[in-house]
PDB file of C-alpha atoms in Angstrom:
ATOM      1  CA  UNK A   1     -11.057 131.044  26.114  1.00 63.00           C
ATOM      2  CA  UNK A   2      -8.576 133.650  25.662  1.00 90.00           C
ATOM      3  CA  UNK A   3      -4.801 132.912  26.157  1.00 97.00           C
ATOM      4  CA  UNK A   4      -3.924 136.122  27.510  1.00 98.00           C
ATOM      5  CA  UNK A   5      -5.689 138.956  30.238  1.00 98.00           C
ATOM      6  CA  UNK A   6      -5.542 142.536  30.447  1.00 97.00           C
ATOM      7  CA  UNK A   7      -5.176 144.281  33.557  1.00 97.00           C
ATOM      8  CA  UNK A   8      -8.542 145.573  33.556  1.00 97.00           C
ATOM      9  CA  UNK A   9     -10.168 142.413  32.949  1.00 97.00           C
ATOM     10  CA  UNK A  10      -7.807 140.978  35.457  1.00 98.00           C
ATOM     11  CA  UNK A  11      -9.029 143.353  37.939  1.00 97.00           C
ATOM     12  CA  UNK A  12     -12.636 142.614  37.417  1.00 97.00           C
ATOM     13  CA  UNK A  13     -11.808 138.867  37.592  1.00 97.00           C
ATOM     14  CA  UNK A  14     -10.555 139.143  41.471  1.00 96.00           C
ATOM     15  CA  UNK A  15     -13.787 140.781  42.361  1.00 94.00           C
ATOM     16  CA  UNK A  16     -15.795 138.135  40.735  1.00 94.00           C
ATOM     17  CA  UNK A  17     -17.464 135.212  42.286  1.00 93.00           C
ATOM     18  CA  UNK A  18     -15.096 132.812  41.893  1.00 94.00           C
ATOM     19  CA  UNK A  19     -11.378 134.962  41.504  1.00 96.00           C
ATOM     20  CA  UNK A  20      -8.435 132.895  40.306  1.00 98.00           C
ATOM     21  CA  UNK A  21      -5.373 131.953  41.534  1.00 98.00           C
ATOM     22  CA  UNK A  22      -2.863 134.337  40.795  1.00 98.00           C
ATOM     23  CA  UNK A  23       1.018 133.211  40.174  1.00 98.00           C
ATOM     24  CA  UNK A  24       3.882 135.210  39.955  1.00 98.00           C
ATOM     25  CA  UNK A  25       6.933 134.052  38.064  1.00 98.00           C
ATOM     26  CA  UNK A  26       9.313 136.675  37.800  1.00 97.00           C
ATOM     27  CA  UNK A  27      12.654 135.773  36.387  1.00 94.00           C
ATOM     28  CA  UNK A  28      14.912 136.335  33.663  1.00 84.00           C
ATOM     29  CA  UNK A  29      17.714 134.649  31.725  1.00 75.00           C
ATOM     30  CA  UNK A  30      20.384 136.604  33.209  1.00 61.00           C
ATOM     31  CA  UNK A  31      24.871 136.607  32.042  1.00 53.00           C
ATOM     32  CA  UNK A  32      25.451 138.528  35.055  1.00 46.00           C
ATOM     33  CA  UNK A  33      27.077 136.244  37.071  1.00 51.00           C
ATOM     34  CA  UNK A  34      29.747 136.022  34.373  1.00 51.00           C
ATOM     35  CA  UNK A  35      30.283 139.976  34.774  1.00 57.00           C
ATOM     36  CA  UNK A  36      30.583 139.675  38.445  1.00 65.00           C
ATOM     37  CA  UNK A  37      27.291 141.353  39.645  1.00 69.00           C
ATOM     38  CA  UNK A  38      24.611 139.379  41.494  1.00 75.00           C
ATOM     39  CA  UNK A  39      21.951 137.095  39.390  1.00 79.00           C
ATOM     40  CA  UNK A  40      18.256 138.029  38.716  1.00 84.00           C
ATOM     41  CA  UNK A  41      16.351 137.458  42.143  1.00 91.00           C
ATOM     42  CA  UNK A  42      12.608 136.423  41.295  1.00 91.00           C
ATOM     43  CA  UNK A  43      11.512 136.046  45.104  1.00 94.00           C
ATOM     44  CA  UNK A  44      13.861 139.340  45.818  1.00 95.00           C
ATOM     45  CA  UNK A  45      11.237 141.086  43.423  1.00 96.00           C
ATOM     46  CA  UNK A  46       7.844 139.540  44.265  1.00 97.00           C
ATOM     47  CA  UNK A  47       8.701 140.306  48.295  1.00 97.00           C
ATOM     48  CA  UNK A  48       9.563 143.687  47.492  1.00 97.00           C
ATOM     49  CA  UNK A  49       5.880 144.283  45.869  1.00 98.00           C
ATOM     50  CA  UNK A  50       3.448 141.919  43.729  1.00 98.00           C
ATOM     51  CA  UNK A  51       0.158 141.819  42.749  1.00 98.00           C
ATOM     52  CA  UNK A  52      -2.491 141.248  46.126  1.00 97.00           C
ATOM     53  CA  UNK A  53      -3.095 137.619  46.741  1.00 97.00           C
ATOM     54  CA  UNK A  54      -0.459 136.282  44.014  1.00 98.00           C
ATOM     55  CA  UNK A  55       1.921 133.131  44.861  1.00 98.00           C
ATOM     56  CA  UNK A  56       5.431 132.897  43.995  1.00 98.00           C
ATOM     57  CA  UNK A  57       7.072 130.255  41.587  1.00 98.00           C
ATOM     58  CA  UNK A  58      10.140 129.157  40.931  1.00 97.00           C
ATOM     59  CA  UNK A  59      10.835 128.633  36.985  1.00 97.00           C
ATOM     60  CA  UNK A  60      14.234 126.875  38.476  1.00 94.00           C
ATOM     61  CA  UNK A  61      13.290 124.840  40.407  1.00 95.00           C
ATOM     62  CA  UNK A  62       9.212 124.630  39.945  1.00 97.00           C
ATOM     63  CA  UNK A  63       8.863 124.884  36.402  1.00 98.00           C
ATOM     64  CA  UNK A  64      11.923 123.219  35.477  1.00 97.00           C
ATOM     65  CA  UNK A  65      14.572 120.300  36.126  1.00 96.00           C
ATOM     66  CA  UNK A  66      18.579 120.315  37.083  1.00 95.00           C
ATOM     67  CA  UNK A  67      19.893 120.864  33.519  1.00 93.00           C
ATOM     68  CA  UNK A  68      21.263 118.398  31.947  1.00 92.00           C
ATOM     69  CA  UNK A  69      21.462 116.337  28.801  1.00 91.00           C
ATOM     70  CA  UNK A  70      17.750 117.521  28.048  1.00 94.00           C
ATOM     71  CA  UNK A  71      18.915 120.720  27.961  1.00 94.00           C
ATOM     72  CA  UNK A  72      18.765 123.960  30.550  1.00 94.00           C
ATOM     73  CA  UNK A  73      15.149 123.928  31.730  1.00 95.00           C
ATOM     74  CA  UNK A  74      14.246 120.300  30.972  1.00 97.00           C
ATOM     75  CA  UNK A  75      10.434 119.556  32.201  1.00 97.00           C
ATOM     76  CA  UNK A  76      10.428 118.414  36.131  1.00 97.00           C
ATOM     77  CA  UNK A  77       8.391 115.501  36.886  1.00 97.00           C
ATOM     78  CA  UNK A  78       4.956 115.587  36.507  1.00 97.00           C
ATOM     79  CA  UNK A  79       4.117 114.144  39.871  1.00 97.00           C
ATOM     80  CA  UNK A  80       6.881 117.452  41.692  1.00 98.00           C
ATOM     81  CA  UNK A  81       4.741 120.014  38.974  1.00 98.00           C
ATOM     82  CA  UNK A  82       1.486 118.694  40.190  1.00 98.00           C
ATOM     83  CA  UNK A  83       2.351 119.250  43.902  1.00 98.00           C
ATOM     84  CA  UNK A  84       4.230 122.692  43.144  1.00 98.00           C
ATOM     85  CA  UNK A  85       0.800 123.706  41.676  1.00 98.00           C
ATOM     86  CA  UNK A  86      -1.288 122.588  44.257  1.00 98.00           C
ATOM     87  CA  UNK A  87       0.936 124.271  46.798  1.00 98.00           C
ATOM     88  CA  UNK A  88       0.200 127.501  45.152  1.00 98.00           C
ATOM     89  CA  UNK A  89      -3.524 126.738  45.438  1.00 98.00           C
ATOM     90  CA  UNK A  90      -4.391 125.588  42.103  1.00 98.00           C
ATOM     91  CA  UNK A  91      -7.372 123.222  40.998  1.00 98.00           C
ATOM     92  CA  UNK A  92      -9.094 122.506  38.382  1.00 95.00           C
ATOM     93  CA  UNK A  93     -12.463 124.516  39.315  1.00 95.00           C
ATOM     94  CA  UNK A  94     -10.882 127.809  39.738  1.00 97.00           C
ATOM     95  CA  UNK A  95      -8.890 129.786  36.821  1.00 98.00           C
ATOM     96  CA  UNK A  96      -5.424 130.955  36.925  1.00 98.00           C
ATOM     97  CA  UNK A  97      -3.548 133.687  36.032  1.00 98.00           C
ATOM     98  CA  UNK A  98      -0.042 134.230  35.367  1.00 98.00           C
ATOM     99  CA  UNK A  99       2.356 136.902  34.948  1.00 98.00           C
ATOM    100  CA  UNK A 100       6.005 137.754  35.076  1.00 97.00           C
ATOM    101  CA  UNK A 101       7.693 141.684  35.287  1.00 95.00           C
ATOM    102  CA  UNK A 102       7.133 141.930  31.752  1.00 93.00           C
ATOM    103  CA  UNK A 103       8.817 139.874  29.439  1.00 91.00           C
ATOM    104  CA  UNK A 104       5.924 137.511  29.205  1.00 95.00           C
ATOM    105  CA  UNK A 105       8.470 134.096  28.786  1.00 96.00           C
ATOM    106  CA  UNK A 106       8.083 133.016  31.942  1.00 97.00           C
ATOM    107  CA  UNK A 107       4.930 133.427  32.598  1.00 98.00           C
ATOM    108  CA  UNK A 108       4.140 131.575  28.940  1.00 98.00           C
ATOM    109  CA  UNK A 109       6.180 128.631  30.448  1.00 98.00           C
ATOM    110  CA  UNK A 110       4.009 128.529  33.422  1.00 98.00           C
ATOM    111  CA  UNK A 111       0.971 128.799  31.083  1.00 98.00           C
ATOM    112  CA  UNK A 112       2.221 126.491  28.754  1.00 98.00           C
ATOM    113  CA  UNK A 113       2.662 124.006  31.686  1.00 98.00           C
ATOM    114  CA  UNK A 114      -0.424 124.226  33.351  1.00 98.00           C
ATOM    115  CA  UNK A 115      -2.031 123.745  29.908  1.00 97.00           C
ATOM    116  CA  UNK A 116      -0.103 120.817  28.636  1.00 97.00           C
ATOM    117  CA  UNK A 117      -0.832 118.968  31.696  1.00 98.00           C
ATOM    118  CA  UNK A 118      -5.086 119.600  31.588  1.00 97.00           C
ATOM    119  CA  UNK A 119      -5.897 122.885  33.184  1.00 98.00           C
ATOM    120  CA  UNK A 120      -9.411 124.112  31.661  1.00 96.00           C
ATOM    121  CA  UNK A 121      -8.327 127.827  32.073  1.00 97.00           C
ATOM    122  CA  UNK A 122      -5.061 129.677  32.786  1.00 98.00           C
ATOM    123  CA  UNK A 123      -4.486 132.704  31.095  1.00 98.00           C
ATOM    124  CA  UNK A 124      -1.159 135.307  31.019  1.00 98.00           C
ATOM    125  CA  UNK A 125      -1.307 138.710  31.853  1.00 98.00           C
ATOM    126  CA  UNK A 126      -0.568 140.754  28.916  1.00 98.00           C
ATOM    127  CA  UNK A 127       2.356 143.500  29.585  1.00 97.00           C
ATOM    128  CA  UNK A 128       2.947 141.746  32.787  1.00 97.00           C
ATOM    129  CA  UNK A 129       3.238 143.441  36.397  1.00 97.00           C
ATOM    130  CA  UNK A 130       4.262 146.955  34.162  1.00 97.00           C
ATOM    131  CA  UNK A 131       0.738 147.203  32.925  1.00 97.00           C
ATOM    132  CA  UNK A 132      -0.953 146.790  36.838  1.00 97.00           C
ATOM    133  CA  UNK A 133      -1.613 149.921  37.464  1.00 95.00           C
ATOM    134  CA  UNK A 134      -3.403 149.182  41.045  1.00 95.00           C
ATOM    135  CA  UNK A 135      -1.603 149.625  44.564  1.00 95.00           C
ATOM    136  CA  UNK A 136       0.993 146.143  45.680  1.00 97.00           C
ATOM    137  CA  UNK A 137       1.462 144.571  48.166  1.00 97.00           C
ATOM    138  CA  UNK A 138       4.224 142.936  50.548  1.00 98.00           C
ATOM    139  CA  UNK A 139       1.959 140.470  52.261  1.00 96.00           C
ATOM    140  CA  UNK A 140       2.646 136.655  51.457  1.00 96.00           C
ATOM    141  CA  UNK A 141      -0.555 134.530  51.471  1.00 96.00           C
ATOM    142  CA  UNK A 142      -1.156 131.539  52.398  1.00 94.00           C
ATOM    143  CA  UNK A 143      -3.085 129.125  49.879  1.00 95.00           C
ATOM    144  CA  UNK A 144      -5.352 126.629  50.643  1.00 96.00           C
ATOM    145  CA  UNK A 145      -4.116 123.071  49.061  1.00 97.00           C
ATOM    146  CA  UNK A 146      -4.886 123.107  46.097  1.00 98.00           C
ATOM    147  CA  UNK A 147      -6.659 119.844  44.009  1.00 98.00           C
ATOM    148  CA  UNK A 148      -4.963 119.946  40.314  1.00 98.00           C
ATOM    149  CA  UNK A 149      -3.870 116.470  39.236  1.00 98.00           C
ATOM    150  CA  UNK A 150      -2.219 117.211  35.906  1.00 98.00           C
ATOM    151  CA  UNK A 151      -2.659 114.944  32.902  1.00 97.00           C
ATOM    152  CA  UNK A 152       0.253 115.585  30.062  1.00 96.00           C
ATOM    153  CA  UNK A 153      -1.445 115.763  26.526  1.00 93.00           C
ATOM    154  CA  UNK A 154       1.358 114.350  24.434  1.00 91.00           C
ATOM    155  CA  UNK A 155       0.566 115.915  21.415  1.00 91.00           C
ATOM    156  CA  UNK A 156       1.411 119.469  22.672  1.00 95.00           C
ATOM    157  CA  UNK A 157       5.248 118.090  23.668  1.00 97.00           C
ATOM    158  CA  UNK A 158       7.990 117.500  21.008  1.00 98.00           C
ATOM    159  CA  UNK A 159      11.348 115.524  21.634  1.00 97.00           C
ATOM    160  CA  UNK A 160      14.340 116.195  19.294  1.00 97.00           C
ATOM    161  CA  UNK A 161      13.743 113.739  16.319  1.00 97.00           C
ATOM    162  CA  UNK A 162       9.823 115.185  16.453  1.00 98.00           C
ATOM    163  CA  UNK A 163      11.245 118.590  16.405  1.00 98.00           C
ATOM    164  CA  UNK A 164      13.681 117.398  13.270  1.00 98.00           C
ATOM    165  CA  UNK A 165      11.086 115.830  11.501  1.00 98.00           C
ATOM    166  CA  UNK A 166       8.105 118.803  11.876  1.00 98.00           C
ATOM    167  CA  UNK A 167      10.794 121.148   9.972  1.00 97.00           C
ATOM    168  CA  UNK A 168      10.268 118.843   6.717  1.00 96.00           C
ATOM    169  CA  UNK A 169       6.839 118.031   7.272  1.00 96.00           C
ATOM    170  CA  UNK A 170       5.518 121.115   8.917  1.00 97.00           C
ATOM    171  CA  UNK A 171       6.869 124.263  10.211  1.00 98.00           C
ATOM    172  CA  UNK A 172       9.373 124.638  12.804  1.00 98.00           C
ATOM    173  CA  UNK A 173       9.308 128.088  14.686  1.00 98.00           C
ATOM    174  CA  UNK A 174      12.693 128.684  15.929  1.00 98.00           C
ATOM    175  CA  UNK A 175      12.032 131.701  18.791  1.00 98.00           C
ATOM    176  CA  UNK A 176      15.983 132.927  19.596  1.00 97.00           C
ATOM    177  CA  UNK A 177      17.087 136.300  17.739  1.00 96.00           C
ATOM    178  CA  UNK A 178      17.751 135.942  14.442  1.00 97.00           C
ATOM    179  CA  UNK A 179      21.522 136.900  15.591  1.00 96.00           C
ATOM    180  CA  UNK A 180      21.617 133.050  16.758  1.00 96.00           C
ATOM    181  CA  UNK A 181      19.631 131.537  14.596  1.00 97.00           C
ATOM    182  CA  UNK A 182      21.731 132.639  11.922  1.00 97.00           C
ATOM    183  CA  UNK A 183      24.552 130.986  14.028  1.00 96.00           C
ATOM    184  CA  UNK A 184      26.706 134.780  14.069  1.00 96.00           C
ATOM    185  CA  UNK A 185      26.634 134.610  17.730  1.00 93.00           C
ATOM    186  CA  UNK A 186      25.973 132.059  20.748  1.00 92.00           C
ATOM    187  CA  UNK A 187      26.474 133.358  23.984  1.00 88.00           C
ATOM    188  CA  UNK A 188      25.653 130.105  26.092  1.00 88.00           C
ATOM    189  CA  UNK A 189      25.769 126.794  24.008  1.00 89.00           C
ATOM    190  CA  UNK A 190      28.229 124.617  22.752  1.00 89.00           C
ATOM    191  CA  UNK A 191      27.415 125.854  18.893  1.00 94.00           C
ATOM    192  CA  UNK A 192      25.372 128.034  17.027  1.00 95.00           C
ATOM    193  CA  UNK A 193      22.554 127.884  14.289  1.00 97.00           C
ATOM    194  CA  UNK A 194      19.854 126.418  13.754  1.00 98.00           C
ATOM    195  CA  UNK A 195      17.772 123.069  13.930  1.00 98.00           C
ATOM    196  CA  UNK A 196      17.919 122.306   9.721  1.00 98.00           C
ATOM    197  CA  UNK A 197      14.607 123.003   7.986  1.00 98.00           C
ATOM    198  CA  UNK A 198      13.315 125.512  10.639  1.00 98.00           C
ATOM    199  CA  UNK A 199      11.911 129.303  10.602  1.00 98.00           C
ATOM    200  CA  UNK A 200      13.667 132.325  12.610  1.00 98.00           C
ATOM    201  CA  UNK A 201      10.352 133.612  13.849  1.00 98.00           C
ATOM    202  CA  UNK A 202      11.983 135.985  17.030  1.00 98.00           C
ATOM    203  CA  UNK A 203       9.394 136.086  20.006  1.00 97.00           C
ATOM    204  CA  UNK A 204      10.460 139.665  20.077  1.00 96.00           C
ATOM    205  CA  UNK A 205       8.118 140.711  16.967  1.00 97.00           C
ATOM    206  CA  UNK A 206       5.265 139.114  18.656  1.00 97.00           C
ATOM    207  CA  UNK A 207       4.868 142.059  21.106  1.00 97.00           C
ATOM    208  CA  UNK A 208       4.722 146.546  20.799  1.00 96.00           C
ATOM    209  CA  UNK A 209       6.764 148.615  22.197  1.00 93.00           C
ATOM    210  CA  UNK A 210       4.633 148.137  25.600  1.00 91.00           C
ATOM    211  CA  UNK A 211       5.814 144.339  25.684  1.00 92.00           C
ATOM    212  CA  UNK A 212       1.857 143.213  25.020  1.00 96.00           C
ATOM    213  CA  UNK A 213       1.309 141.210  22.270  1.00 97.00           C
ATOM    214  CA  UNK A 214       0.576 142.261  18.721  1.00 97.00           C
ATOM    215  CA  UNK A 215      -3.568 142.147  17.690  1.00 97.00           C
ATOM    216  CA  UNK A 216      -3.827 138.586  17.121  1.00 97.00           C
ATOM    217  CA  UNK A 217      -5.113 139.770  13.000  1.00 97.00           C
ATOM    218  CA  UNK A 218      -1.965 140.901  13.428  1.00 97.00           C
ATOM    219  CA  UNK A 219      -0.050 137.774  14.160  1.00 97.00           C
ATOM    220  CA  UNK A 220      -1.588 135.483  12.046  1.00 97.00           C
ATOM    221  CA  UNK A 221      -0.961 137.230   9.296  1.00 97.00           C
ATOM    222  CA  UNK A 222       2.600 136.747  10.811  1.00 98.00           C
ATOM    223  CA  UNK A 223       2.753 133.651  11.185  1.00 98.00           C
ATOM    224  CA  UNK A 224       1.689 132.694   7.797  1.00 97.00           C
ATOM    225  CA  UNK A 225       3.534 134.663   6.253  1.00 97.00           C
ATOM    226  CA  UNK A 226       6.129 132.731   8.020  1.00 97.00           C
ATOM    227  CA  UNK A 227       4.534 129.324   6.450  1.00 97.00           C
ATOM    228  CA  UNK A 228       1.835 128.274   9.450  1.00 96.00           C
ATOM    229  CA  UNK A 229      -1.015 128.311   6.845  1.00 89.00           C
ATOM    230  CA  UNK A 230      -4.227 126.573   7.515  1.00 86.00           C
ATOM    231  CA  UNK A 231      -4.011 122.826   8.478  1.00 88.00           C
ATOM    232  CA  UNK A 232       0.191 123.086   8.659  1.00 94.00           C
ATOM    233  CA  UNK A 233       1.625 121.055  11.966  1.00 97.00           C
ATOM    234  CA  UNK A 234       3.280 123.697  13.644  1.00 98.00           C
ATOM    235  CA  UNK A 235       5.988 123.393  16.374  1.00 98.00           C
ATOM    236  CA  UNK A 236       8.541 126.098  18.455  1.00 98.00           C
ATOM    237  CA  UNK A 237      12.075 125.708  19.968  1.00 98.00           C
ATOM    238  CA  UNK A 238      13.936 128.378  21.487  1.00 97.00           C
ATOM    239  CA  UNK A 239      17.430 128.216  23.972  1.00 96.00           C
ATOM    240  CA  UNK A 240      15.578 126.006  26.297  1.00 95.00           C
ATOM    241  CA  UNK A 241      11.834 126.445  26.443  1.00 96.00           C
ATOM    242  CA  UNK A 242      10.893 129.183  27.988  1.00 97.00           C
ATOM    243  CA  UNK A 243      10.935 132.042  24.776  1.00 96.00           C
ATOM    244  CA  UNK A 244       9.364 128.842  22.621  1.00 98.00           C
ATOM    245  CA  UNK A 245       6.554 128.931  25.346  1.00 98.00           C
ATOM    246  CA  UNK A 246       6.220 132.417  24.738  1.00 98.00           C
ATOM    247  CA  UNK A 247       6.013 131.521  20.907  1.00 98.00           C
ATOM    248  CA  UNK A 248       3.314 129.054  21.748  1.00 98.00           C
ATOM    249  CA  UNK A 249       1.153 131.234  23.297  1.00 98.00           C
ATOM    250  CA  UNK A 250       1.089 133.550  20.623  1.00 98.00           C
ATOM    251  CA  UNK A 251       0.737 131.108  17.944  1.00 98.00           C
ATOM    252  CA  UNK A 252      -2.796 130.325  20.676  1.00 98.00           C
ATOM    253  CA  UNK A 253      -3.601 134.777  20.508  1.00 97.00           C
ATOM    254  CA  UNK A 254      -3.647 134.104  16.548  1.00 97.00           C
ATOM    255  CA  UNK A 255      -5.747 131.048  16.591  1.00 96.00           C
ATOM    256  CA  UNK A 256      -2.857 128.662  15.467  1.00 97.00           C
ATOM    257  CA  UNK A 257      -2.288 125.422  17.563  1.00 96.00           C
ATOM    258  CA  UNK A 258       1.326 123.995  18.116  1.00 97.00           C
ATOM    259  CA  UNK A 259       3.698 121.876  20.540  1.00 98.00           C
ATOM    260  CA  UNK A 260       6.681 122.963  21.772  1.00 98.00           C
ATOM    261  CA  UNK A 261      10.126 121.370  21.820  1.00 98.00           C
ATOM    262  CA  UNK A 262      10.828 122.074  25.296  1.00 98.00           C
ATOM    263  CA  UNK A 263      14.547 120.499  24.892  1.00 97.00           C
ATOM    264  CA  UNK A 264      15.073 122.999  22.425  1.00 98.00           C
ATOM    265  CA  UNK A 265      18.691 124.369  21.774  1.00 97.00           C
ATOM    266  CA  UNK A 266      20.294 123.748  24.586  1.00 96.00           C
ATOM    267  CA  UNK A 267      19.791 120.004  23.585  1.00 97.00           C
ATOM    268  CA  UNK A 268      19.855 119.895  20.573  1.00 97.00           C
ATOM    269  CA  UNK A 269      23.483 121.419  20.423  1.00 96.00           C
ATOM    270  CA  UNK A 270      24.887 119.469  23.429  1.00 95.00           C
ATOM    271  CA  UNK A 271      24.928 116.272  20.988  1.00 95.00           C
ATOM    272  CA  UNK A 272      27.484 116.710  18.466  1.00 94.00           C
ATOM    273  CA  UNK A 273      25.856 114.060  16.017  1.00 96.00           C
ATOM    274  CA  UNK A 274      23.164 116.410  15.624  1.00 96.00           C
ATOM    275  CA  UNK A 275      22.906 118.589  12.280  1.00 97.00           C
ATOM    276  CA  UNK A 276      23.169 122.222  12.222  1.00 97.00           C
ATOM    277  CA  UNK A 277      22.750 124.671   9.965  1.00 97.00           C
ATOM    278  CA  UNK A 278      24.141 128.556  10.016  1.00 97.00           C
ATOM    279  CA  UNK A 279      22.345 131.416   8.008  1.00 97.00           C
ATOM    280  CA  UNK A 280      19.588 133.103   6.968  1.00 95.00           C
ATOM    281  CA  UNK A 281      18.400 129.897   4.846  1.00 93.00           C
ATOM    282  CA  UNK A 282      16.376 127.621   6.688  1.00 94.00           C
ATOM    283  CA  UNK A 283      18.806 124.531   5.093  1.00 87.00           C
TER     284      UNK A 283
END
């Protein structure tokens, strides 16, 4: 099964036999509020036009805990992710797509999500709601209740000593830009650099110009190059989970399996016991 959708496939899919669920999760990490001007709206956007049939979520407050000492988006409870789901109308019969307004990270997190707890087949729309070319609409359905129970699979989740530990013994995909991973600038957390041991591998040279993502030939020769060579444990942290989902899923394009360290920097940096490192050099 692929990761990702086009929009032509997409299209097909909703005039199949069994069409799936669609979810929109439009949002975007946003400074604005620090330059006066309002934040990001997510519902603001899906009301004013979204793909027919699709269901808003929440990253905030669906996809995602109050921040904390786990970091900005810290995983919500399984049981309030299950029922957020079903809400939506998902189960575990019918297949799921995702997409955001084009980014791709927050759809990934939903993705990631809905695959780390046991869904058989949830896929991202590549390019996002830019590359739907077909009319919107205003109208907000109504799901039927949906039946997904999700089931975490503990392998795909890292904590922070996991995280610290696959940089020496595997590779450790750090998704910021390189800008922070080399520690030169951090405009939101207490510090800045880099988990010791790990790879700047930006999530921004995993898609064209168009936003979709690079052929996946394409990134696996990428991310071996970056040292994810055939049987290496791979893992991704970003800021705080949602660009490492995006790193995830297209380590899953290229073939390459991996968890993801949702606590990512955000954590990681909050505890000042913690190591960092500052540079290009992974050490």
């Amino acid at each position: 099964m692929n990761a990702i959708i086009s929009a032509s496939e997409l299209e097909g899919a909703l005039a199949g036999e069994n069409p799936p669920v669609l979810l929109d999760v439009r949002w975007q990490l946003s400074l604005a509020k620090a330059a006066g001007e309002p934040p990001f709206d997510g519902r603001a956007e899906y009301a004013a036009g979204h793909i027919p049939g699709a269901v808003y979520v929440d990253l905030d407050r669906e996809l995602a805990a109050a921040p904390g000492e786990r970091g900005r988006h810290p995983l919500p409870e399984v049981s309030e992710f299950g029922a957020a789901m079903r809400r939506a109308g998902v189960s575990a019969a019918k297949p799921v797509v995702v997409y955001d307004g084009g980014q791709g990270w927050a759809a990934a997190r939903a993705w990631w999500m809905l695959r780390w707890t046991g869904h058989p087949d949830v896929r991202v729309l590549d390019g996002g709601l830019p590359s739907w070319k077909e009319q919107l609409s205003v109208e907000v359905p109504t799901p039927a209740e949906g039946d997904f129970e999700p089931v975490p699979a503990p392998a795909d989740l890292l904590d922070a000593d996991e995280a610290a530990a696959l940089a020496r013994a595997g590779v450790l995909f750090d998704a910021r830009a390189g800008e922070r991973y080399r520690g030169e600038v951090e405009p939101i957390d207490r510090v800045g650099g880099h988990i010791p041991g790990a790879v700047s591998a930006p999530t921004s040279e995993n898609v064209g110009p168009d936003g979709r993502f690079l052929p996946a030939e394409e990134l696996r020769a990428r991310f071996k190059a970056l040292g994810a060579s055939d049987g290496t444990e791979v893992g991704v942290y970003c800021g705080s989970g949602v660009s490492g989902a995006h790193e995830v899923l297209a380590l899953a394009v290229a073939g390459v399996p991996s968890a993801l360290y949702v606590g990512s920097w955000s954590e990681w940096s909050s505890d000042p016991s913690r190591p960092v490192a500052v540079g290009p050099d992974p050490q």
